[in-house]
mmCIF file of N, CA and C in Angstrom:
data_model
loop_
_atom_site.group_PDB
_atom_site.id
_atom_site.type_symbol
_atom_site.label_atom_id
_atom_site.label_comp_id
_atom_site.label_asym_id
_atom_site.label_seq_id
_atom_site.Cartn_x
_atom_site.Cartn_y
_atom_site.Cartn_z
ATOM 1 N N UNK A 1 96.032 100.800 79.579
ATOM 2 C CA UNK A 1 95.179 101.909 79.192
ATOM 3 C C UNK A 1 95.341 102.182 77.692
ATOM 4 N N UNK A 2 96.871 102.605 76.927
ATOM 5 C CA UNK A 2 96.725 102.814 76.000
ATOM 6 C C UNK A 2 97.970 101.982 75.882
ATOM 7 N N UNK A 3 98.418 101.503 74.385
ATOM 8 C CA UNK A 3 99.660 100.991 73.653
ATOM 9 C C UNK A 3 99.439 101.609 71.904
ATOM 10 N N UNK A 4 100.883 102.468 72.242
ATOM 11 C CA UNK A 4 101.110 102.719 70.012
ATOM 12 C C UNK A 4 102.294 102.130 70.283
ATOM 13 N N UNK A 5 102.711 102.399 68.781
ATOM 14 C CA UNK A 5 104.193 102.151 68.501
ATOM 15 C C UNK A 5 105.236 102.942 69.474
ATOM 16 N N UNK A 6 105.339 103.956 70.078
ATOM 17 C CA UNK A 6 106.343 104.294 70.723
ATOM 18 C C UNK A 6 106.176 104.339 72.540
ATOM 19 N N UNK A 7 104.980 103.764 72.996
ATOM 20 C CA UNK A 7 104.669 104.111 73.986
ATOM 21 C C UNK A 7 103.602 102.905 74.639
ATOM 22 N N UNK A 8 103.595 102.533 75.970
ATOM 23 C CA UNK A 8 102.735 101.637 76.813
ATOM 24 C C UNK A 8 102.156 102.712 77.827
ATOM 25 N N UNK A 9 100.683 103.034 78.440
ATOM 26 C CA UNK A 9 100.459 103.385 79.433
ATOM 27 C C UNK A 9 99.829 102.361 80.118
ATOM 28 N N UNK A 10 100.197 102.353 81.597
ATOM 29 C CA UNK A 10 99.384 101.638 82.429
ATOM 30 C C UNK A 10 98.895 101.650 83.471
ATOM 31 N N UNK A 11 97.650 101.613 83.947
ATOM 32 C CA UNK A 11 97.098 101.607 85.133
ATOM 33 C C UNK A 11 97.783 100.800 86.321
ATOM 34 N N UNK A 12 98.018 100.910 86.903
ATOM 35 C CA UNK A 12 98.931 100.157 88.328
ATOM 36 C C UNK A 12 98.105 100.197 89.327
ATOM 37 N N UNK A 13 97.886 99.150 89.973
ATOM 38 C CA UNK A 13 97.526 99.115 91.056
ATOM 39 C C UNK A 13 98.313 98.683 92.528
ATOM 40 N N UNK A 14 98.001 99.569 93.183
ATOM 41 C CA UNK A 14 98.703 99.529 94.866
ATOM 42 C C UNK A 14 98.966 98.128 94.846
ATOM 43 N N UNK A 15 100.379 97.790 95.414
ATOM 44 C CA UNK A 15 101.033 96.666 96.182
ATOM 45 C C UNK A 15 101.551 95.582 95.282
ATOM 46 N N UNK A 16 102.097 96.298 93.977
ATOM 47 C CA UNK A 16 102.972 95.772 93.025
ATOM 48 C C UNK A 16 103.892 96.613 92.555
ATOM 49 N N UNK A 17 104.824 96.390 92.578
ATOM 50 C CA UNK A 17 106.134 97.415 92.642
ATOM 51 C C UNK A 17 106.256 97.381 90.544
ATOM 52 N N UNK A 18 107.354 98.485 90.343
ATOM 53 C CA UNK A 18 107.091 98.751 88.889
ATOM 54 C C UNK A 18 108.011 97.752 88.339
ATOM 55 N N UNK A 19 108.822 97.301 88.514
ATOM 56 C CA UNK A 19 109.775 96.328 88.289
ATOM 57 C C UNK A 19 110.466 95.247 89.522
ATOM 58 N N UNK A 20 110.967 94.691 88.709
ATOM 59 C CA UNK A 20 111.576 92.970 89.981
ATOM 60 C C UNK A 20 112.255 94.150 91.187
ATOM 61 N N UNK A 21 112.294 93.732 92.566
ATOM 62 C CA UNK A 21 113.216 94.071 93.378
ATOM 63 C C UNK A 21 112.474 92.959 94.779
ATOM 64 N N UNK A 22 113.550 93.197 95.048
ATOM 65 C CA UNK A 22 113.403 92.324 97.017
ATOM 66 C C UNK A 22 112.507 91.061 96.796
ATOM 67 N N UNK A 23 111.541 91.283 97.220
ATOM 68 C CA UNK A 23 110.718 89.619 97.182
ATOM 69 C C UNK A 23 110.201 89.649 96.018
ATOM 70 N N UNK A 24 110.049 90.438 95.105
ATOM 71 C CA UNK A 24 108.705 90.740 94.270
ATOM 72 C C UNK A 24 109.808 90.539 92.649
ATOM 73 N N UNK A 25 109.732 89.271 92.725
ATOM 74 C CA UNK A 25 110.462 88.653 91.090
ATOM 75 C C UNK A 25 109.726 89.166 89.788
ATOM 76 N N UNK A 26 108.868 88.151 90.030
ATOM 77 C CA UNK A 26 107.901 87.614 89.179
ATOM 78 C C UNK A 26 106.639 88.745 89.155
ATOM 79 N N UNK A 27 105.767 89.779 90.236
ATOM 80 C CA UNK A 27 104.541 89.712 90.065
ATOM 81 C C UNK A 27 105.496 91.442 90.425
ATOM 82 N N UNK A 28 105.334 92.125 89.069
ATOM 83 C CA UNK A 28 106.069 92.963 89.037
ATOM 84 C C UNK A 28 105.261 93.589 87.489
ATOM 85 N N UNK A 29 105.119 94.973 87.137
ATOM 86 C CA UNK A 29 104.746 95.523 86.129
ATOM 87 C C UNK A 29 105.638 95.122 85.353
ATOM 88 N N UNK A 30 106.528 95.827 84.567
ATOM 89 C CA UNK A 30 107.816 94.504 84.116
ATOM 90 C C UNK A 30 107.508 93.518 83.391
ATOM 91 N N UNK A 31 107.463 92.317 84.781
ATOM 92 C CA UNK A 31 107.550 91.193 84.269
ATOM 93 C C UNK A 31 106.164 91.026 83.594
ATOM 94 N N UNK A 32 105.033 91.411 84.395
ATOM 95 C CA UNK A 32 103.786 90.832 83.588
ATOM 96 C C UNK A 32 103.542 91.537 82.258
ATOM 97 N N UNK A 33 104.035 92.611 82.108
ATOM 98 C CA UNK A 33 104.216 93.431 80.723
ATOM 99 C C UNK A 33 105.062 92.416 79.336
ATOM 100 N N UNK A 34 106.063 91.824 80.269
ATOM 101 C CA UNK A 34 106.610 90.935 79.072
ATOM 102 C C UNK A 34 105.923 89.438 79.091
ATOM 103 N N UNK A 35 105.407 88.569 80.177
ATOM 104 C CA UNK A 35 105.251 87.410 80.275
ATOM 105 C C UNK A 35 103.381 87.234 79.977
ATOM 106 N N UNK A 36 103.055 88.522 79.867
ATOM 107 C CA UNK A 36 101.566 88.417 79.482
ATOM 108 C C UNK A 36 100.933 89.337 78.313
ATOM 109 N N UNK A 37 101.974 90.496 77.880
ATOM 110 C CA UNK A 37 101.801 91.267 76.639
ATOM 111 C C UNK A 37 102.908 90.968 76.356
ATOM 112 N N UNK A 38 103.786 90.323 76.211
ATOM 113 C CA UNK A 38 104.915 90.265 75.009
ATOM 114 C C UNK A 38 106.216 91.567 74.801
ATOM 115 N N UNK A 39 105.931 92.543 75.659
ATOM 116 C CA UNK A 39 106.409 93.570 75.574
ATOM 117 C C UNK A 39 108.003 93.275 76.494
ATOM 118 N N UNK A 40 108.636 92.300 76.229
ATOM 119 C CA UNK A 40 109.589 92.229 76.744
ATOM 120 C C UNK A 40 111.395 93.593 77.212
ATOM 121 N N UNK A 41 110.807 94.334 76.274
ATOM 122 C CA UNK A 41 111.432 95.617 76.089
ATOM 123 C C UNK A 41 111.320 96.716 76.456
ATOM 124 N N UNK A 42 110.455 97.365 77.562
ATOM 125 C CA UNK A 42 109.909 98.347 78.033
ATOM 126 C C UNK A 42 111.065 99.236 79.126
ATOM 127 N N UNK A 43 111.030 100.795 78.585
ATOM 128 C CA UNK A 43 111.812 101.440 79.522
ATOM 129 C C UNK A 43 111.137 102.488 80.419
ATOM 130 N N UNK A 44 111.392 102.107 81.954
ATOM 131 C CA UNK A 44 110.871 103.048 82.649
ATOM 132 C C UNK A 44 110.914 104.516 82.185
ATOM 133 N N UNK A 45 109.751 104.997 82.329
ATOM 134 C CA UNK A 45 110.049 106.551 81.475
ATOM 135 C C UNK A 45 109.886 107.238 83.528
ATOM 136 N N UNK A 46 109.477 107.053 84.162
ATOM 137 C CA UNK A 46 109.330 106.935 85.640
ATOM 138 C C UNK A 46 108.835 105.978 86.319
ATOM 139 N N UNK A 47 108.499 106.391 87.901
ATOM 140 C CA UNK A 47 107.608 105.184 88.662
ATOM 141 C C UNK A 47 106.968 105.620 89.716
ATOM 142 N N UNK A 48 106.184 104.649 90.183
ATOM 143 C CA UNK A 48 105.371 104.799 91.087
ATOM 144 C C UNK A 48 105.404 103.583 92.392
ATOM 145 N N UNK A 49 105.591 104.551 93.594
ATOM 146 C CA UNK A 49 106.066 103.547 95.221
ATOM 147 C C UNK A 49 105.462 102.473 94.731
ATOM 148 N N UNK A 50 105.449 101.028 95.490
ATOM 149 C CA UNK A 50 105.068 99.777 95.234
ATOM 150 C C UNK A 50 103.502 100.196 95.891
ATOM 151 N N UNK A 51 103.527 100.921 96.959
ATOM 152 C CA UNK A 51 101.578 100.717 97.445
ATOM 153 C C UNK A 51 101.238 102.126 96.638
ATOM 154 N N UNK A 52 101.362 102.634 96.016
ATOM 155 C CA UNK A 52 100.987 103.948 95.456
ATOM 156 C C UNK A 52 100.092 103.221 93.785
ATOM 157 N N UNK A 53 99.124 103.180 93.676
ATOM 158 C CA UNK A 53 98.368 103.081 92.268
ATOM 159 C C UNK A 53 97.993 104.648 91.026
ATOM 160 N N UNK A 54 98.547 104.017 90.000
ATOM 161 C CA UNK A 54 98.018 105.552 89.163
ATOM 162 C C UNK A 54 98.424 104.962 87.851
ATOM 163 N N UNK A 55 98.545 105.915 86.904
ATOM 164 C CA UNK A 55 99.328 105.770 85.316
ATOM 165 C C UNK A 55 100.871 106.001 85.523
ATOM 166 N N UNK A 56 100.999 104.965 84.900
ATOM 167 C CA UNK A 56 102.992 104.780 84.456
ATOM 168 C C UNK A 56 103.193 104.925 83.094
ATOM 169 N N UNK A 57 103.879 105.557 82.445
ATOM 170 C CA UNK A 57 104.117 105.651 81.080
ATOM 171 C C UNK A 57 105.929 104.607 81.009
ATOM 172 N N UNK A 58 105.385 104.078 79.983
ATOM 173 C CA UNK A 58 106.663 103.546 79.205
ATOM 174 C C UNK A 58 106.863 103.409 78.168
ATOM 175 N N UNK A 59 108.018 103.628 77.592
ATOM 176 C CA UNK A 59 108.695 103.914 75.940
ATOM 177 C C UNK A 59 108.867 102.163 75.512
ATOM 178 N N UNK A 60 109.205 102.353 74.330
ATOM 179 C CA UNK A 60 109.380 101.248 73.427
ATOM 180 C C UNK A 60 110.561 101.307 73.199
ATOM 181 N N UNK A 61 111.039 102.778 73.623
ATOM 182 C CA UNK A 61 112.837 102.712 73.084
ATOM 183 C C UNK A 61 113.469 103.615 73.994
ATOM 184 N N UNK A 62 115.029 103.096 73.969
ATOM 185 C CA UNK A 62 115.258 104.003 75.165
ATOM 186 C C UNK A 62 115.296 105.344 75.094
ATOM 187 N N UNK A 63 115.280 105.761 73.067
ATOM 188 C CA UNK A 63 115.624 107.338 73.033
ATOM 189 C C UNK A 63 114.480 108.027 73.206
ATOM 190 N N UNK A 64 113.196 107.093 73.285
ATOM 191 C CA UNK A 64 111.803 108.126 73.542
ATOM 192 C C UNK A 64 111.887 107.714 75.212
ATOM 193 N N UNK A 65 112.080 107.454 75.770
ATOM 194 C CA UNK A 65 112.406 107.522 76.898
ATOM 195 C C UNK A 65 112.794 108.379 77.739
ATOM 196 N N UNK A 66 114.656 108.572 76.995
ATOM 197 C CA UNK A 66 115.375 110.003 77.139
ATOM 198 C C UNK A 66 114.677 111.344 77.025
ATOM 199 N N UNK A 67 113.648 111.248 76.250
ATOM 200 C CA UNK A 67 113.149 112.222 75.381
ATOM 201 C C UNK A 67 111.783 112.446 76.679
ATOM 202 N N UNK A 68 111.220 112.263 77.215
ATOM 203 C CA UNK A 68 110.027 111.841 77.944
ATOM 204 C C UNK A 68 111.128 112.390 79.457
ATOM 205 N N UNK A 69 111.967 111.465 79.959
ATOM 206 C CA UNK A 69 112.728 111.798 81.018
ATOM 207 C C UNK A 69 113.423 113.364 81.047
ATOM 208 N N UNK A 70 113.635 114.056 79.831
ATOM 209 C CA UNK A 70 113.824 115.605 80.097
ATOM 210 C C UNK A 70 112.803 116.309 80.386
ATOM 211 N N UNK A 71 111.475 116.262 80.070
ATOM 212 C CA UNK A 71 110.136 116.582 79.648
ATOM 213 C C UNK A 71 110.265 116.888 81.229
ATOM 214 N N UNK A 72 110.008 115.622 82.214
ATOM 215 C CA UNK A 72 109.528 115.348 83.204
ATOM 216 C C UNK A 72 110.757 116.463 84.008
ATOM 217 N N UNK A 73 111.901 115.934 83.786
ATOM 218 C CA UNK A 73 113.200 116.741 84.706
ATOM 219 C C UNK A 73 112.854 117.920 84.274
ATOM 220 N N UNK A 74 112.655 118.940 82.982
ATOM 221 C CA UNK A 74 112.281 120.166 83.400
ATOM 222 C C UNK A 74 110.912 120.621 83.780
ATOM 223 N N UNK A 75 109.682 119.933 84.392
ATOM 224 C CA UNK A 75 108.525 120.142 84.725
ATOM 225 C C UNK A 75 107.928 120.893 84.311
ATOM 226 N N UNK A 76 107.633 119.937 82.787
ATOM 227 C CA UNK A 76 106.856 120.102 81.622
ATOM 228 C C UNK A 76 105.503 119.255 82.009
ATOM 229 N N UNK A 77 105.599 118.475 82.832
ATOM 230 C CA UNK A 77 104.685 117.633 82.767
ATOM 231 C C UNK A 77 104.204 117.791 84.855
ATOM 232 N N UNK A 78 102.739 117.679 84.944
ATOM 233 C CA UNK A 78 102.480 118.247 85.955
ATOM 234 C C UNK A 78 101.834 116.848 86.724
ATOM 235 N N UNK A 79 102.313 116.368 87.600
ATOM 236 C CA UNK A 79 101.645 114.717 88.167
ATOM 237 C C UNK A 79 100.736 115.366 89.002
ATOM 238 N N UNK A 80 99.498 114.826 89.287
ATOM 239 C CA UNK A 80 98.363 114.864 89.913
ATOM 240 C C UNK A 80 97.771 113.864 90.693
ATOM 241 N N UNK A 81 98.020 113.731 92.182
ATOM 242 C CA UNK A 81 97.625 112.696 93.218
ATOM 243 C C UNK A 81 96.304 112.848 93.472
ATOM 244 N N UNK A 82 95.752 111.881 93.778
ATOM 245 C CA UNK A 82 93.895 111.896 94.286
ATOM 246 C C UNK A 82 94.230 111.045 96.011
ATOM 247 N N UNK A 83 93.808 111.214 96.771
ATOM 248 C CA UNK A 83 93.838 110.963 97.644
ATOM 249 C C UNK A 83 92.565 110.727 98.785
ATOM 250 N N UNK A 84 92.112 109.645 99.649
ATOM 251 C CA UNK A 84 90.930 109.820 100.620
ATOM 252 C C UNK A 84 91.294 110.281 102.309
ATOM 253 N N UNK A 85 90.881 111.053 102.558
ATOM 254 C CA UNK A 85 90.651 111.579 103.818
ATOM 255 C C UNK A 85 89.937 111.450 104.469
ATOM 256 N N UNK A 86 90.331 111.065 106.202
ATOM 257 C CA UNK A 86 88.847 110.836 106.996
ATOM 258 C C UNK A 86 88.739 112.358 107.686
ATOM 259 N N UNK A 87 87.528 112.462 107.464
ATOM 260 C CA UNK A 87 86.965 113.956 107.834
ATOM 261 C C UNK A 87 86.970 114.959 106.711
ATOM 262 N N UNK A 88 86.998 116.258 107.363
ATOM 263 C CA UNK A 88 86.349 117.204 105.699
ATOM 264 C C UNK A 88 87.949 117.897 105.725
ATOM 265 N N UNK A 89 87.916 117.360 104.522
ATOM 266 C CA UNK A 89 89.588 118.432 103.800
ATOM 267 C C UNK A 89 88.899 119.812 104.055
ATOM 268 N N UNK A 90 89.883 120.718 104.411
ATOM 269 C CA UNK A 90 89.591 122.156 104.625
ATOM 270 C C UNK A 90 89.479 122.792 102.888
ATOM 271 N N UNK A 91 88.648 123.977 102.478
ATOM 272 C CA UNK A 91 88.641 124.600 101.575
ATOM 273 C C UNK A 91 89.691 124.946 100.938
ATOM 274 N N UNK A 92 90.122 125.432 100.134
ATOM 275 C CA UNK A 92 91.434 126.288 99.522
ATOM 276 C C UNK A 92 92.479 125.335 99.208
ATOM 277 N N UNK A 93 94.060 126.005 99.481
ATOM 278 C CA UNK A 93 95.201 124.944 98.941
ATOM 279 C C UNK A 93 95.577 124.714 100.388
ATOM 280 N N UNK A 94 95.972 123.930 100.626
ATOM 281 C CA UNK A 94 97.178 123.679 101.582
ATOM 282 C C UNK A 94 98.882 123.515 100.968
ATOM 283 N N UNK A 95 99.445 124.179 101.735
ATOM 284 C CA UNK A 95 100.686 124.122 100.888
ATOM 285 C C UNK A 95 101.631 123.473 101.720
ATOM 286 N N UNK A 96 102.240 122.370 101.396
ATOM 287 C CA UNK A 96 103.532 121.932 102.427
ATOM 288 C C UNK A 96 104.728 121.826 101.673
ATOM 289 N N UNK A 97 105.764 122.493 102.485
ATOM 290 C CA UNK A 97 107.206 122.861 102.004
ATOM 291 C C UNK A 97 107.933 122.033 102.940
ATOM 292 N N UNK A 98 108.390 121.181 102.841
ATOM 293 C CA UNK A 98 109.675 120.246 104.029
ATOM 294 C C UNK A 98 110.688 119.288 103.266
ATOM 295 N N UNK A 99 111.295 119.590 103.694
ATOM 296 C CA UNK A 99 112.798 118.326 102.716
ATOM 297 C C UNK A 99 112.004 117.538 103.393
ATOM 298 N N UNK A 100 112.861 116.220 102.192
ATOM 299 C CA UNK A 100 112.190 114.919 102.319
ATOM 300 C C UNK A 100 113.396 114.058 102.249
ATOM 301 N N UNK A 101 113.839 113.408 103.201
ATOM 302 C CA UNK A 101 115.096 112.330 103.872
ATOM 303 C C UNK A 101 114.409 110.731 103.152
ATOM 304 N N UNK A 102 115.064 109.668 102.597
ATOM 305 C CA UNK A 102 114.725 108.345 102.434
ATOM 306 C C UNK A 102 115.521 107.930 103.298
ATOM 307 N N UNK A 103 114.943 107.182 104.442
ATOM 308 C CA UNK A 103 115.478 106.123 104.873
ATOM 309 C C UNK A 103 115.477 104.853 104.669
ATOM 310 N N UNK A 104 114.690 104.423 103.653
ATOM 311 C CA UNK A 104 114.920 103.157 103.267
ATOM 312 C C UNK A 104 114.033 102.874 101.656
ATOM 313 N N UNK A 105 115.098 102.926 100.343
ATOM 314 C CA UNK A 105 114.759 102.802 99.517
ATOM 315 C C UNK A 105 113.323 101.515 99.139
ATOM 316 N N UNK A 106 114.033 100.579 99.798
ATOM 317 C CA UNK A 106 113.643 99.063 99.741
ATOM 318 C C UNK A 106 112.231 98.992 99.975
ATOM 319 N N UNK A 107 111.981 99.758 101.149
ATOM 320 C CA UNK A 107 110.193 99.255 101.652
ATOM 321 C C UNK A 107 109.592 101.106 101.503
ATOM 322 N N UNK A 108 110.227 101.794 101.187
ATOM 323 C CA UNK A 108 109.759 102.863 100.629
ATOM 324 C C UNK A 108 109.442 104.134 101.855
ATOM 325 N N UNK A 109 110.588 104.207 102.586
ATOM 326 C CA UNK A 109 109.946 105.211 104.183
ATOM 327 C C UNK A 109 110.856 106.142 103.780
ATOM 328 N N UNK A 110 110.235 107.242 103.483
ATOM 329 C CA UNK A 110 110.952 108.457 104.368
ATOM 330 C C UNK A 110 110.493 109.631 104.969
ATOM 331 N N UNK A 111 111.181 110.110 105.245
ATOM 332 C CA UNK A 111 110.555 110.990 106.589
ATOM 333 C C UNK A 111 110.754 112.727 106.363
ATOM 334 N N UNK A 112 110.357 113.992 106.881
ATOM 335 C CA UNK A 112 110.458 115.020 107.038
ATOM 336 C C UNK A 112 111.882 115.349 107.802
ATOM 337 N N UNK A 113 112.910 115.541 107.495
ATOM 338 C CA UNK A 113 114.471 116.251 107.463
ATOM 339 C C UNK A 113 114.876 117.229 106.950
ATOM 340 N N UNK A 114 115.385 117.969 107.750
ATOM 341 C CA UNK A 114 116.419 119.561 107.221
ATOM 342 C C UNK A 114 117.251 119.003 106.045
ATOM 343 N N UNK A 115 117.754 117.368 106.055
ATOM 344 C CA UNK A 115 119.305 117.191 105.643
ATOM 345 C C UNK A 115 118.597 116.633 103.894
ATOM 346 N N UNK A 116 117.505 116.538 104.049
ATOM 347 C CA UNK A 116 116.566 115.956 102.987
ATOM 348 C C UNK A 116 116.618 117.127 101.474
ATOM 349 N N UNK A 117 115.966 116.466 100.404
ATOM 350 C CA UNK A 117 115.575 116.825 99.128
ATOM 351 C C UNK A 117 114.217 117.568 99.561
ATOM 352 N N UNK A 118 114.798 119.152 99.026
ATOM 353 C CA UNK A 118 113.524 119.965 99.054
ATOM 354 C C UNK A 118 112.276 119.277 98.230
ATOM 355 N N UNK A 119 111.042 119.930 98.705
ATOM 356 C CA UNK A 119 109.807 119.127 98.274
ATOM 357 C C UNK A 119 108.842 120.378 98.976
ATOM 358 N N UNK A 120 107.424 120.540 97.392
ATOM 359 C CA UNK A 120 106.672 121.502 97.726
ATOM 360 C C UNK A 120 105.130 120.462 96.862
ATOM 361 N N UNK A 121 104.223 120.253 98.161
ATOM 362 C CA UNK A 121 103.321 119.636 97.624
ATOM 363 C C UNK A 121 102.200 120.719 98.208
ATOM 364 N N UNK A 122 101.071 120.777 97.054
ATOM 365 C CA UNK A 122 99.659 121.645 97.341
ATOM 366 C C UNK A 122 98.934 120.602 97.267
ATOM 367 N N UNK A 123 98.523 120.634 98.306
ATOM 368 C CA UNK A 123 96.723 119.948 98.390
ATOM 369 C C UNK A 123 95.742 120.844 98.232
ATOM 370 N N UNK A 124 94.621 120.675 97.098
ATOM 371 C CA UNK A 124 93.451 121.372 97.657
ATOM 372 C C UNK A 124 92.102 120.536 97.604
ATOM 373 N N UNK A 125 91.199 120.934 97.897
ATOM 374 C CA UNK A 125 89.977 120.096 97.807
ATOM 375 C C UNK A 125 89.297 120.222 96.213
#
Protein backbone atom coordinates (compact mmCIF):
# COMPACT_ATOMS: atom_id res chain seq x y z
CA UNK A 1 0.00 0.00 0.00
CA UNK A 2 2.44 2.50 1.10
CA UNK A 3 6.58 2.37 1.65
CA UNK A 4 8.82 5.71 3.12
CA UNK A 5 11.89 5.63 4.75
CA UNK A 6 10.72 4.54 8.16
CA UNK A 7 7.79 2.44 7.44
CA UNK A 8 6.15 -0.57 4.97
CA UNK A 9 2.27 -0.89 4.91
CA UNK A 10 0.67 -3.86 3.59
CA UNK A 11 -2.36 -5.27 2.40
CA UNK A 12 -2.49 -9.08 3.46
CA UNK A 13 -4.49 -11.34 2.29
CA UNK A 14 -6.34 -14.36 4.17
CA UNK A 15 -4.30 -17.70 4.33
CA UNK A 16 -0.73 -16.38 4.58
CA UNK A 17 0.57 -16.07 7.91
CA UNK A 18 2.78 -12.72 8.73
CA UNK A 19 5.99 -14.45 9.06
CA UNK A 20 7.74 -18.21 8.58
CA UNK A 21 6.07 -20.65 11.17
CA UNK A 22 4.82 -24.48 10.91
CA UNK A 23 4.48 -25.38 7.21
CA UNK A 24 4.50 -21.92 5.86
CA UNK A 25 8.58 -21.22 5.21
CA UNK A 26 8.75 -19.60 2.27
CA UNK A 27 5.12 -18.08 1.29
CA UNK A 28 5.02 -15.87 4.30
CA UNK A 29 4.71 -11.79 4.38
CA UNK A 30 8.32 -11.75 5.62
CA UNK A 31 9.75 -13.69 3.33
CA UNK A 32 8.09 -12.27 0.17
CA UNK A 33 8.80 -8.72 1.59
CA UNK A 34 12.52 -9.61 1.45
CA UNK A 35 12.75 -12.15 -1.58
CA UNK A 36 10.52 -9.88 -3.83
CA UNK A 37 10.96 -6.14 -2.39
CA UNK A 38 14.35 -6.40 -1.04
CA UNK A 39 13.22 -5.36 2.30
CA UNK A 40 15.09 -7.96 4.03
CA UNK A 41 14.88 -6.06 7.44
CA UNK A 42 11.38 -5.51 8.44
CA UNK A 43 10.03 -5.43 12.12
CA UNK A 44 6.72 -6.61 13.07
CA UNK A 45 5.17 -3.45 14.47
CA UNK A 46 1.97 -6.19 15.00
CA UNK A 47 -0.04 -8.99 13.19
CA UNK A 48 -2.68 -10.41 11.76
CA UNK A 49 -4.18 -14.48 12.28
CA UNK A 50 -2.87 -16.37 9.13
CA UNK A 51 -6.81 -16.48 7.58
CA UNK A 52 -7.58 -12.93 8.81
CA UNK A 53 -6.75 -10.23 5.69
CA UNK A 54 -6.30 -6.34 6.40
CA UNK A 55 -3.25 -3.67 6.76
CA UNK A 56 -0.01 -4.66 8.68
CA UNK A 57 2.30 -1.92 9.41
CA UNK A 58 6.06 -2.45 9.58
CA UNK A 59 9.11 -0.35 10.69
CA UNK A 60 12.42 -0.18 9.00
CA UNK A 61 13.97 -0.09 12.43
CA UNK A 62 13.48 -1.65 15.47
CA UNK A 63 13.32 1.79 17.45
CA UNK A 64 10.31 2.99 15.22
CA UNK A 65 8.91 -0.10 15.94
CA UNK A 66 9.29 0.27 19.78
CA UNK A 67 7.91 3.55 19.20
CA UNK A 68 4.64 2.30 17.14
CA UNK A 69 4.39 -0.87 19.72
CA UNK A 70 3.68 1.71 22.79
CA UNK A 71 1.25 3.70 20.59
CA UNK A 72 -0.68 0.46 20.05
CA UNK A 73 -0.11 -0.97 23.96
CA UNK A 74 -1.60 2.27 25.21
CA UNK A 75 -4.66 2.36 22.67
CA UNK A 76 -3.73 5.19 20.79
CA UNK A 77 -4.49 3.54 17.83
CA UNK A 78 -8.09 2.11 17.21
CA UNK A 79 -8.16 -1.36 14.76
CA UNK A 80 -11.29 -1.64 12.76
CA UNK A 81 -12.67 -5.19 11.47
CA UNK A 82 -15.16 -5.37 8.40
CA UNK A 83 -16.79 -8.45 8.42
CA UNK A 84 -19.79 -10.52 6.11
CA UNK A 85 -22.83 -11.86 7.66
CA UNK A 86 -25.50 -14.18 6.47
CA UNK A 87 -28.73 -12.46 7.23
CA UNK A 88 -29.43 -8.78 8.43
CA UNK A 89 -26.94 -7.58 11.25
CA UNK A 90 -29.34 -6.06 13.80
CA UNK A 91 -29.27 -2.05 14.06
CA UNK A 92 -27.18 -0.34 16.81
CA UNK A 93 -23.88 -1.78 18.63
CA UNK A 94 -23.68 -5.10 19.81
CA UNK A 95 -21.37 -5.35 22.57
CA UNK A 96 -19.49 -8.63 23.58
CA UNK A 97 -17.50 -8.85 26.82
CA UNK A 98 -15.94 -12.63 27.38
CA UNK A 99 -12.27 -13.66 28.21
CA UNK A 100 -10.66 -15.14 25.50
CA UNK A 101 -8.56 -18.68 26.31
CA UNK A 102 -5.87 -19.77 23.20
CA UNK A 103 -5.79 -23.13 22.82
CA UNK A 104 -3.63 -23.45 20.19
CA UNK A 105 -1.23 -20.75 19.11
CA UNK A 106 -0.14 -22.75 15.93
CA UNK A 107 -3.49 -23.07 13.87
CA UNK A 108 -4.95 -20.09 15.65
CA UNK A 109 -8.22 -21.50 17.99
CA UNK A 110 -9.38 -20.06 20.85
CA UNK A 111 -12.28 -20.18 22.61
CA UNK A 112 -14.66 -18.17 25.21
CA UNK A 113 -13.14 -18.97 29.06
CA UNK A 114 -13.50 -17.45 32.58
CA UNK A 115 -9.59 -18.46 32.90
CA UNK A 116 -8.97 -16.34 29.55
CA UNK A 117 -7.63 -12.61 28.61
CA UNK A 118 -10.41 -10.14 29.08
CA UNK A 119 -11.74 -8.93 25.63
CA UNK A 120 -14.49 -6.22 24.72
CA UNK A 121 -15.49 -6.23 21.01
CA UNK A 122 -18.54 -3.78 19.52
CA UNK A 123 -20.09 -4.69 16.46
CA UNK A 124 -22.32 -2.34 14.80
CA UNK A 125 -23.85 -2.17 11.43
Amino acid sequence: IKEDDDWVVVDKPGSIPVHPCGRYRHNSITFILAKEHGLKTVHTVHRLDRLTSGVLIFSKSAAKAREMEQVIKAREVEKVYVCRVVGEFPEGEVVCEESIEVISCKIGLCVVDPKGKDCKTTFKR
